[in-house]
Amino acid sequence: MTDDVNVSGSLRNRLALILTGGAAVLAAILFVVVRALATQVAQQGQDNILNASMSSILDTAIIRDGRVTLDFPYSSLSMLGTSADDRVFYAIYENDSLLSGYGDLRTPDTTSHDHNQFTNSTYNGDPIRIATGARILIGSDGPRTVSVSIAQTQDALSDTLNIISRNVALIGLGFFVLSSALALWAASATSGQLHRLTRSVTRRGPQDLSPVTKEVPSEMGPLVGSLNTFMSRLNHTLTQSEDFIAEAAHRIRTPLATVRSHAEATLQRVEHSENRAALQSMVRAIDESSRAAGQLLDHAMVTFRAENLETEDVDLVELLRELVQRMTPVADMKDITITLNADGPVVLSGDAILLQNALRNLIDNALKYAPAETAVVINVSATPEISVSVMDGGSGFATDEITTLSGRFVRGKDTGNKVGSGLGLTIAKEVTTAHGGTMSLQNRSEGGACVTLHF
């Protein structure tokens, strides 16, 4: 069914892709945010220890005998010990003069006396964190500024961040996998509503144009509303079409029959040969018009009802018996007998009006092409399948045309001056196809044509 629909992508796949992509973005954001917070917390912990170490050294600074001295406490460095054996560097300055430590350790150019400073730098190619503080000592010769810088490599911090990053990555991956599974479930559940609506409409019979009353999500309300409106309009249009066809059949056939009867009556009273020939031509034209109009209307009816089959149990034998009884006067006029062979009722679930149209056209064709003083035989069988065969004693079908004669407006080469529109076999075939059957044409071995409908 979707072969005739312009389909572009899948709503389910699109929804799943959007939700999965959103989950991937959220997982990436989660990783970045958590790692940034972990870095901030870990860095704050290292800064606190550096600050404590730097302050403990700076607190021991005094002026003794006119010189700045410091009692370097052991705990000031031992508190910086880590599992990664980070290296520690320090530098102590009195104003701009190095008192102790690493002279090549780069410290901040300016030192605030009120706040300690923490900076990142490198030392011997290794990243380090530096804490710098200053203290002003008042001596006899005036104030002296003592600054202390404590630096520590960041191996332990990096290890901690790597562990945190790995754990956060695993958490993010788990979040992504879980979110993707939920996204697929959500996409399937959402598209499932559409599938259920599609199945509900597809399972309907061709004549079921009632509105959809099944509960649907609010987002699908406009779609279902439009579908119900469309089916209501279609049902109204089909009803109007059926009424029009029935009315047209009545309005066309009745005047033509009236004209033909008047022409026949006039023909019986006219003796002049030229007038009789003219009236005979008129009667023939009326017959052709009546037959063509009738078969066109029959075909229109078949086309309409084939899409809206009104099935019921139809006894084909009883239906054919009525047709034979109705068409016997026509057959008698041609000295043709109609024989119906059936062992008993043969019931078929189908549209009685269509089946009657199909069988009437087959019998009418057989009567038209059968020579006088022959028989039209109708066989009805229920085994091994339901079938109806209509046979005549005419010249049969041309073998090179037998596969094309059921086409619309197709007439055989040997029809002579027979009145016809080329729709009789078309109607029979389309009715049979609408009932799931097939129609076959063949010539009888003893002469004549045989048309069989297989159901």
Coordinates of C-alpha atoms in Angstrom, one line a residue:
M1 CA 0.0 0.0 0.0
T2 CA 2.9 2.4 0.8
D3 CA 4.3 1.9 -2.7
D4 CA 1.9 4.5 -4.0
V5 CA 2.5 7.0 -1.1
N6 CA 5.3 9.5 -1.2
V7 CA 7.1 8.3 2.0
S8 CA 10.1 10.2 3.4
G9 CA 11.8 8.7 6.5
S10 CA 10.2 7.2 9.5
L11 CA 8.4 9.2 12.3
R12 CA 9.5 6.5 14.8
N13 CA 13.1 6.7 13.7
R14 CA 13.1 10.5 13.7
L15 CA 11.7 10.6 17.2
A16 CA 14.1 8.0 18.4
L17 CA 17.0 9.9 16.8
I18 CA 16.0 13.2 18.4
L19 CA 15.6 11.6 21.8
T20 CA 18.8 9.7 21.5
G21 CA 20.7 12.7 20.3
G22 CA 19.3 14.7 23.2
A23 CA 20.4 12.0 25.6
A24 CA 23.9 12.1 24.1
V25 CA 24.1 15.9 24.5
L26 CA 22.8 15.6 28.1
A27 CA 25.4 12.9 28.8
A28 CA 28.2 15.1 27.4
I29 CA 27.0 18.1 29.5
L30 CA 26.8 15.9 32.6
F31 CA 30.4 14.8 32.0
V32 CA 31.7 18.3 31.5
V33 CA 29.8 19.8 34.5
V34 CA 30.7 17.1 36.9
R35 CA 34.3 17.1 35.9
A36 CA 34.5 20.8 36.3
L37 CA 32.9 20.7 39.7
A38 CA 35.3 17.8 40.7
T39 CA 38.3 19.9 39.5
Q40 CA 37.1 22.9 41.5
V41 CA 36.6 20.9 44.7
A42 CA 39.9 19.0 44.3
Q43 CA 41.8 22.2 43.5
Q44 CA 40.2 23.9 46.5
G45 CA 41.4 21.1 48.7
Q46 CA 45.0 21.4 47.4
D47 CA 44.8 25.2 47.9
N48 CA 43.8 24.8 51.5
I49 CA 46.7 22.6 52.2
L50 CA 49.2 24.9 50.4
N51 CA 47.7 27.9 52.2
A52 CA 48.1 26.1 55.6
S53 CA 51.7 25.1 54.8
M54 CA 52.6 28.6 53.5
S55 CA 50.9 30.3 56.6
S56 CA 52.7 28.0 59.1
I57 CA 56.1 29.1 57.6
L58 CA 55.1 32.7 57.4
D59 CA 53.9 32.8 61.0
T60 CA 57.5 31.8 62.2
A61 CA 59.0 34.9 60.5
I62 CA 60.6 37.3 63.1
I63 CA 63.3 39.9 63.2
R64 CA 66.2 38.9 65.5
D65 CA 69.3 40.9 65.9
G66 CA 68.3 43.0 62.9
R67 CA 67.8 40.0 60.6
V68 CA 64.7 38.2 59.4
T69 CA 64.7 34.6 60.6
L70 CA 62.2 31.8 60.1
D71 CA 61.7 28.6 62.1
F72 CA 60.8 26.2 59.2
P73 CA 58.3 23.8 60.8
Y74 CA 58.5 20.1 59.7
S75 CA 54.7 19.9 59.5
S76 CA 54.6 22.6 56.9
L77 CA 56.0 20.2 54.3
S78 CA 54.8 16.9 55.8
M79 CA 51.1 18.0 55.4
L80 CA 51.8 18.2 51.6
G81 CA 52.5 14.5 51.3
T82 CA 50.3 12.7 48.8
S83 CA 49.9 9.1 47.5
A84 CA 51.5 10.2 44.2
D85 CA 54.6 11.6 46.0
D86 CA 54.1 15.1 44.6
R87 CA 57.2 17.2 44.7
V88 CA 57.2 20.4 46.8
F89 CA 59.1 23.6 46.1
Y90 CA 59.3 26.8 48.1
A91 CA 60.9 30.3 48.0
I92 CA 61.2 32.8 50.8
Y93 CA 62.0 36.4 50.1
E94 CA 62.7 39.4 52.1
N95 CA 61.5 42.2 49.9
D96 CA 63.2 41.2 46.6
S97 CA 66.0 39.2 48.2
L98 CA 65.9 35.4 48.3
L99 CA 66.3 34.2 51.8
S100 CA 65.8 30.4 51.2
G101 CA 64.4 28.0 48.6
Y102 CA 64.3 27.8 44.9
G103 CA 65.4 31.0 43.2
D104 CA 64.1 30.0 39.8
L105 CA 60.6 29.3 41.2
R106 CA 58.5 31.9 39.5
T107 CA 56.2 33.7 42.0
P108 CA 53.6 36.4 41.4
D109 CA 55.1 39.7 40.5
T110 CA 53.0 41.6 43.1
T111 CA 51.9 40.2 46.4
S112 CA 48.9 41.4 48.2
H113 CA 49.4 41.8 52.0
D114 CA 45.7 41.1 52.6
H115 CA 45.0 38.1 50.5
N116 CA 47.1 35.0 49.6
Q117 CA 47.4 34.3 46.0
F118 CA 47.1 30.9 44.2
T119 CA 48.4 30.5 40.7
N120 CA 49.2 27.8 38.2
S121 CA 52.6 27.5 36.6
T122 CA 55.2 25.0 35.4
Y123 CA 58.5 24.1 37.0
N124 CA 61.0 21.9 35.2
G125 CA 58.2 21.1 32.7
D126 CA 55.7 19.9 35.4
P127 CA 52.5 21.7 36.2
I128 CA 52.5 23.1 39.6
R129 CA 50.1 25.0 41.9
I130 CA 51.7 28.0 43.9
A131 CA 50.4 29.5 47.0
T132 CA 52.0 32.9 47.9
G133 CA 51.5 35.0 51.0
A134 CA 53.3 37.9 52.6
R135 CA 53.8 39.4 56.0
I136 CA 55.2 42.8 57.1
L137 CA 57.6 42.8 60.0
I138 CA 58.5 46.1 61.7
G139 CA 62.2 46.4 62.6
S140 CA 64.3 49.2 64.0
D141 CA 65.2 50.2 60.5
G142 CA 61.5 50.2 59.3
P143 CA 59.1 47.7 57.8
R144 CA 60.3 44.6 56.0
T145 CA 58.1 42.5 53.7
V146 CA 58.6 38.7 54.0
S147 CA 56.9 36.6 51.3
V148 CA 56.6 32.8 51.2
S149 CA 55.7 30.8 48.1
I150 CA 54.9 27.1 48.4
A151 CA 54.5 25.1 45.1
Q152 CA 53.4 21.5 44.6
T153 CA 53.1 19.4 41.5
Q154 CA 49.6 18.1 40.6
D155 CA 50.2 14.4 40.0
A156 CA 47.8 13.4 42.8
L157 CA 45.3 15.9 41.7
S158 CA 45.5 14.6 38.1
D159 CA 45.1 11.0 39.3
T160 CA 42.1 12.0 41.3
L161 CA 40.6 13.9 38.4
N162 CA 41.3 10.9 36.1
I163 CA 39.5 8.6 38.4
I164 CA 36.6 11.0 38.8
S165 CA 36.5 11.5 35.0
R166 CA 36.5 7.7 34.3
N167 CA 33.7 7.2 36.8
V168 CA 31.7 10.1 35.4
A169 CA 32.2 8.8 31.9
L170 CA 30.9 5.4 32.9
I171 CA 27.9 7.1 34.6
G172 CA 27.3 9.2 31.5
L173 CA 27.6 6.1 29.3
G174 CA 25.1 4.3 31.4
F175 CA 22.8 7.4 31.4
F176 CA 23.1 7.5 27.6
V177 CA 22.3 3.8 27.2
L178 CA 19.3 3.9 29.5
S179 CA 18.1 7.1 27.9
S180 CA 18.4 5.6 24.4
A181 CA 16.4 2.5 25.5
L182 CA 13.8 4.8 27.0
A183 CA 13.9 6.9 23.8
L184 CA 13.3 3.8 21.6
W185 CA 10.5 2.7 23.8
A186 CA 8.9 6.2 23.8
A187 CA 9.2 6.4 20.0
S188 CA 7.6 2.9 19.5
A189 CA 4.8 3.7 22.0
T190 CA 4.1 7.0 20.2
S191 CA 4.2 5.6 16.7
G192 CA 2.2 2.6 17.9
Q193 CA -0.9 4.9 18.2
L194 CA -0.6 5.6 14.4
H195 CA -0.1 1.9 13.7
R196 CA -3.2 1.0 15.7
L197 CA -5.3 3.6 13.8
T198 CA -3.9 2.3 10.5
R199 CA -4.9 -1.3 11.4
S200 CA -8.3 -0.2 12.5
V201 CA -9.0 1.5 9.2
T202 CA -7.3 -1.2 7.1
R203 CA -9.4 -4.0 8.7
R204 CA -12.6 -2.3 7.6
G205 CA -14.7 -3.7 4.8
P206 CA -14.8 -1.7 1.5
Q207 CA -18.3 -0.5 2.3
D208 CA -17.6 0.6 5.8
L209 CA -17.3 4.4 5.8
S210 CA -18.4 4.9 9.4
P211 CA -16.4 7.5 11.4
V212 CA -13.5 6.4 13.6
T213 CA -14.7 6.3 17.2
K214 CA -11.6 4.7 18.7
E215 CA -9.9 6.8 21.4
V216 CA -6.7 8.5 20.1
P217 CA -4.2 11.0 21.7
S218 CA -5.2 14.6 21.4
E219 CA -2.4 15.3 18.9
M220 CA -4.0 12.8 16.5
G221 CA -7.5 14.4 17.0
P222 CA -7.2 16.7 13.9
L223 CA -6.1 13.8 11.7
V224 CA -8.9 11.5 12.8
G225 CA -11.4 14.4 12.5
S226 CA -10.2 15.1 8.9
L227 CA -10.4 11.4 8.2
N228 CA -14.0 11.1 9.5
T229 CA -15.0 14.2 7.5
F230 CA -13.5 12.8 4.4
M231 CA -15.3 9.4 4.8
S232 CA -18.5 11.2 5.5
R233 CA -18.2 13.2 2.2
L234 CA -17.1 10.1 0.3
N235 CA -20.1 8.2 1.6
H236 CA -22.4 11.0 0.6
T237 CA -20.8 11.2 -2.8
L238 CA -21.1 7.4 -3.4
T239 CA -24.7 7.4 -2.4
Q240 CA -25.4 10.3 -4.8
S241 CA -23.6 8.4 -7.5
E242 CA -25.6 5.2 -7.0
D243 CA -28.8 7.2 -7.0
F244 CA -27.7 9.0 -10.2
I245 CA -26.9 5.7 -12.0
A246 CA -30.2 4.1 -11.0
E247 CA -32.1 7.2 -12.1
A248 CA -30.1 7.5 -15.3
A249 CA -30.8 3.9 -16.2
H250 CA -34.5 4.4 -15.7
R251 CA -34.6 7.7 -17.6
I252 CA -32.7 6.3 -20.5
R253 CA -34.0 2.9 -20.9
T254 CA -37.7 3.7 -20.6
P255 CA -37.8 6.3 -23.4
L256 CA -35.8 4.1 -25.7
A257 CA -38.1 1.2 -25.0
T258 CA -41.1 3.4 -25.7
V259 CA -39.6 4.7 -29.0
R260 CA -38.7 1.2 -30.1
S261 CA -42.2 -0.1 -29.4
H262 CA -43.7 2.7 -31.4
A263 CA -41.2 2.1 -34.2
E264 CA -42.1 -1.6 -34.2
A265 CA -45.8 -0.8 -34.3
T266 CA -45.3 1.6 -37.2
L267 CA -43.1 -0.9 -39.0
Q268 CA -46.0 -3.4 -38.9
R269 CA -48.3 -0.9 -40.6
V270 CA -46.0 0.4 -43.3
E271 CA -46.0 -1.5 -46.6
H272 CA -43.7 0.6 -48.8
S273 CA -40.3 -1.1 -49.0
E274 CA -38.3 2.1 -48.6
N275 CA -40.2 3.2 -45.6
R276 CA -39.9 -0.2 -44.0
A277 CA -36.1 -0.2 -44.6
A278 CA -35.9 3.2 -42.9
L279 CA -37.9 2.0 -40.0
Q280 CA -35.9 -1.1 -39.7
S281 CA -32.7 1.0 -39.6
M282 CA -34.4 3.1 -36.9
V283 CA -35.2 0.1 -34.8
R284 CA -31.7 -1.2 -35.2
A285 CA -30.3 2.2 -34.2
I286 CA -32.6 2.2 -31.2
D287 CA -31.5 -1.3 -30.3
E288 CA -27.8 -0.3 -30.5
S289 CA -28.4 2.8 -28.4
S290 CA -30.5 1.0 -25.9
R291 CA -27.9 -1.8 -25.5
A292 CA -25.0 0.6 -25.4
A293 CA -26.7 2.8 -22.9
G294 CA -27.7 -0.2 -20.8
Q295 CA -24.3 -1.7 -20.8
L296 CA -22.6 1.6 -20.0
L297 CA -24.9 2.0 -17.0
D298 CA -24.4 -1.6 -16.0
H299 CA -20.6 -1.1 -16.2
A300 CA -20.9 2.1 -14.2
M301 CA -23.0 0.3 -11.6
V302 CA -20.4 -2.6 -11.5
T303 CA -17.5 -0.2 -11.1
F304 CA -19.3 1.5 -8.3
R305 CA -20.5 -1.5 -6.4
A306 CA -17.3 -3.5 -6.9
E307 CA -15.7 -1.1 -4.5
N308 CA -18.6 -1.3 -2.1
L309 CA -19.8 -4.9 -2.3
E310 CA -23.0 -5.5 -0.4
T311 CA -22.5 -9.2 0.2
E312 CA -25.2 -11.7 1.1
D313 CA -25.9 -15.3 0.5
V314 CA -27.0 -15.6 -3.1
D315 CA -28.4 -18.9 -4.6
L316 CA -26.9 -18.8 -8.0
V317 CA -29.4 -21.5 -9.3
E318 CA -32.4 -19.5 -8.2
L319 CA -30.8 -16.3 -9.6
L320 CA -30.2 -18.0 -13.0
R321 CA -33.7 -19.6 -13.0
E322 CA -35.2 -16.1 -12.7
L323 CA -32.9 -14.8 -15.5
V324 CA -33.8 -17.7 -17.8
Q325 CA -37.5 -17.2 -17.2
R326 CA -37.1 -13.5 -17.9
M327 CA -35.0 -14.0 -21.1
T328 CA -36.9 -17.0 -22.5
P329 CA -39.2 -14.8 -24.6
V330 CA -36.2 -13.3 -26.3
A331 CA -34.8 -16.8 -26.9
D332 CA -38.1 -18.0 -28.3
M333 CA -38.1 -15.2 -30.8
K334 CA -34.9 -16.7 -32.2
D335 CA -35.9 -20.3 -31.8
I336 CA -33.2 -20.8 -29.2
T337 CA -33.8 -22.9 -26.1
I338 CA -32.2 -22.1 -22.7
T339 CA -31.3 -25.1 -20.5
L340 CA -30.2 -24.7 -16.9
N341 CA -28.4 -27.6 -15.4
A342 CA -27.9 -27.7 -11.6
D343 CA -28.1 -30.4 -9.0
G344 CA -29.3 -28.2 -6.2
P345 CA -28.9 -24.8 -4.6
V346 CA -25.4 -23.3 -5.0
V347 CA -25.0 -20.5 -2.5
L348 CA -22.3 -17.9 -2.9
S349 CA -21.6 -14.9 -0.6
G350 CA -21.7 -12.0 -3.0
D351 CA -23.5 -9.0 -4.4
A352 CA -26.8 -10.2 -5.9
I353 CA -27.2 -7.1 -8.2
L354 CA -23.7 -7.5 -9.6
L355 CA -24.0 -11.2 -10.1
Q356 CA -27.3 -10.8 -11.8
N357 CA -25.7 -8.2 -14.2
A358 CA -22.8 -10.5 -15.0
L359 CA -24.9 -13.5 -15.7
R360 CA -27.5 -11.6 -17.7
N361 CA -24.8 -10.2 -19.9
L362 CA -23.3 -13.7 -20.5
I363 CA -26.7 -15.1 -21.4
D364 CA -27.5 -12.1 -23.5
N365 CA -24.2 -12.6 -25.4
A366 CA -24.9 -16.3 -25.9
L367 CA -28.4 -15.6 -27.3
K368 CA -27.0 -12.9 -29.6
Y369 CA -24.4 -15.1 -31.2
A370 CA -26.2 -18.5 -31.1
P371 CA -27.8 -19.5 -34.4
A372 CA -31.5 -20.3 -34.6
E373 CA -32.7 -23.7 -33.5
T374 CA -29.7 -24.2 -31.2
A375 CA -29.5 -24.3 -27.4
V376 CA -27.8 -22.1 -24.8
V377 CA -26.8 -24.4 -21.9
I378 CA -26.0 -23.1 -18.4
N379 CA -24.2 -25.4 -16.1
V380 CA -23.9 -24.6 -12.4
S381 CA -21.5 -26.6 -10.2
A382 CA -20.6 -26.4 -6.5
T383 CA -17.6 -28.8 -6.7
P384 CA -14.7 -28.7 -6.7
E385 CA -15.4 -25.0 -6.8
I386 CA -18.4 -22.8 -7.4
S387 CA -18.6 -22.2 -11.2
V388 CA -21.1 -21.1 -13.8
S389 CA -20.6 -22.0 -17.5
V390 CA -22.7 -20.4 -20.3
M391 CA -22.4 -22.2 -23.6
D392 CA -23.8 -21.5 -27.0
G393 CA -23.8 -23.3 -30.4
G394 CA -22.4 -20.4 -32.3
S395 CA -19.1 -20.1 -34.2
G396 CA -17.1 -19.6 -31.0
F397 CA -14.3 -17.2 -30.3
A398 CA -11.5 -16.4 -32.7
T399 CA -8.4 -18.0 -31.2
D400 CA -6.2 -15.0 -31.7
E401 CA -8.7 -12.8 -29.9
I402 CA -9.7 -15.0 -27.0
T403 CA -7.3 -13.3 -24.6
T404 CA -8.4 -9.7 -25.4
L405 CA -12.2 -10.0 -25.7
S406 CA -12.8 -9.2 -22.1
G407 CA -11.3 -5.7 -22.5
R408 CA -13.4 -2.7 -22.5
F409 CA -15.2 -1.9 -25.8
V410 CA -13.4 -4.8 -27.5
R411 CA -15.5 -6.7 -30.0
G412 CA -14.6 -9.7 -32.1
K413 CA -13.9 -9.6 -35.8
D414 CA -16.7 -12.0 -36.6
T415 CA -19.5 -10.2 -34.9
G416 CA -21.0 -9.2 -38.2
N417 CA -24.0 -6.9 -37.9
K418 CA -24.7 -8.0 -34.3
V419 CA -25.6 -5.1 -32.0
G420 CA -23.1 -4.7 -29.2
S421 CA -20.9 -2.3 -27.3
G422 CA -18.0 -4.6 -26.3
L423 CA -18.8 -4.4 -22.5
G424 CA -20.7 -7.6 -21.8
L425 CA -17.6 -9.7 -21.1
T426 CA -15.9 -6.8 -19.4
I427 CA -18.8 -6.5 -16.9
A428 CA -18.8 -10.3 -16.3
K429 CA -15.0 -10.3 -15.7
E430 CA -15.0 -7.3 -13.3
V431 CA -17.9 -8.7 -11.3
T432 CA -16.1 -12.1 -11.0
T433 CA -12.8 -10.3 -10.0
A434 CA -14.7 -8.3 -7.4
H435 CA -15.8 -11.6 -5.9
G436 CA -12.3 -13.0 -5.9
G437 CA -12.9 -15.2 -8.9
T438 CA -11.7 -15.6 -12.4
M439 CA -13.3 -15.8 -15.8
S440 CA -12.2 -18.1 -18.6
L441 CA -13.1 -18.2 -22.3
Q442 CA -12.8 -21.2 -24.5
N443 CA -14.3 -22.8 -27.5
R444 CA -16.3 -26.0 -27.2
S445 CA -15.0 -29.1 -29.0
E446 CA -18.5 -29.7 -30.5
G447 CA -18.6 -26.0 -31.7
G448 CA -19.6 -22.8 -29.9
A449 CA -18.3 -20.7 -27.2
C450 CA -18.1 -21.3 -23.5
V451 CA -17.6 -18.7 -20.8
T452 CA -17.0 -19.9 -17.3
L453 CA -17.0 -17.9 -14.1
H454 CA -15.0 -19.5 -11.3
F455 CA -15.6 -18.4 -7.7

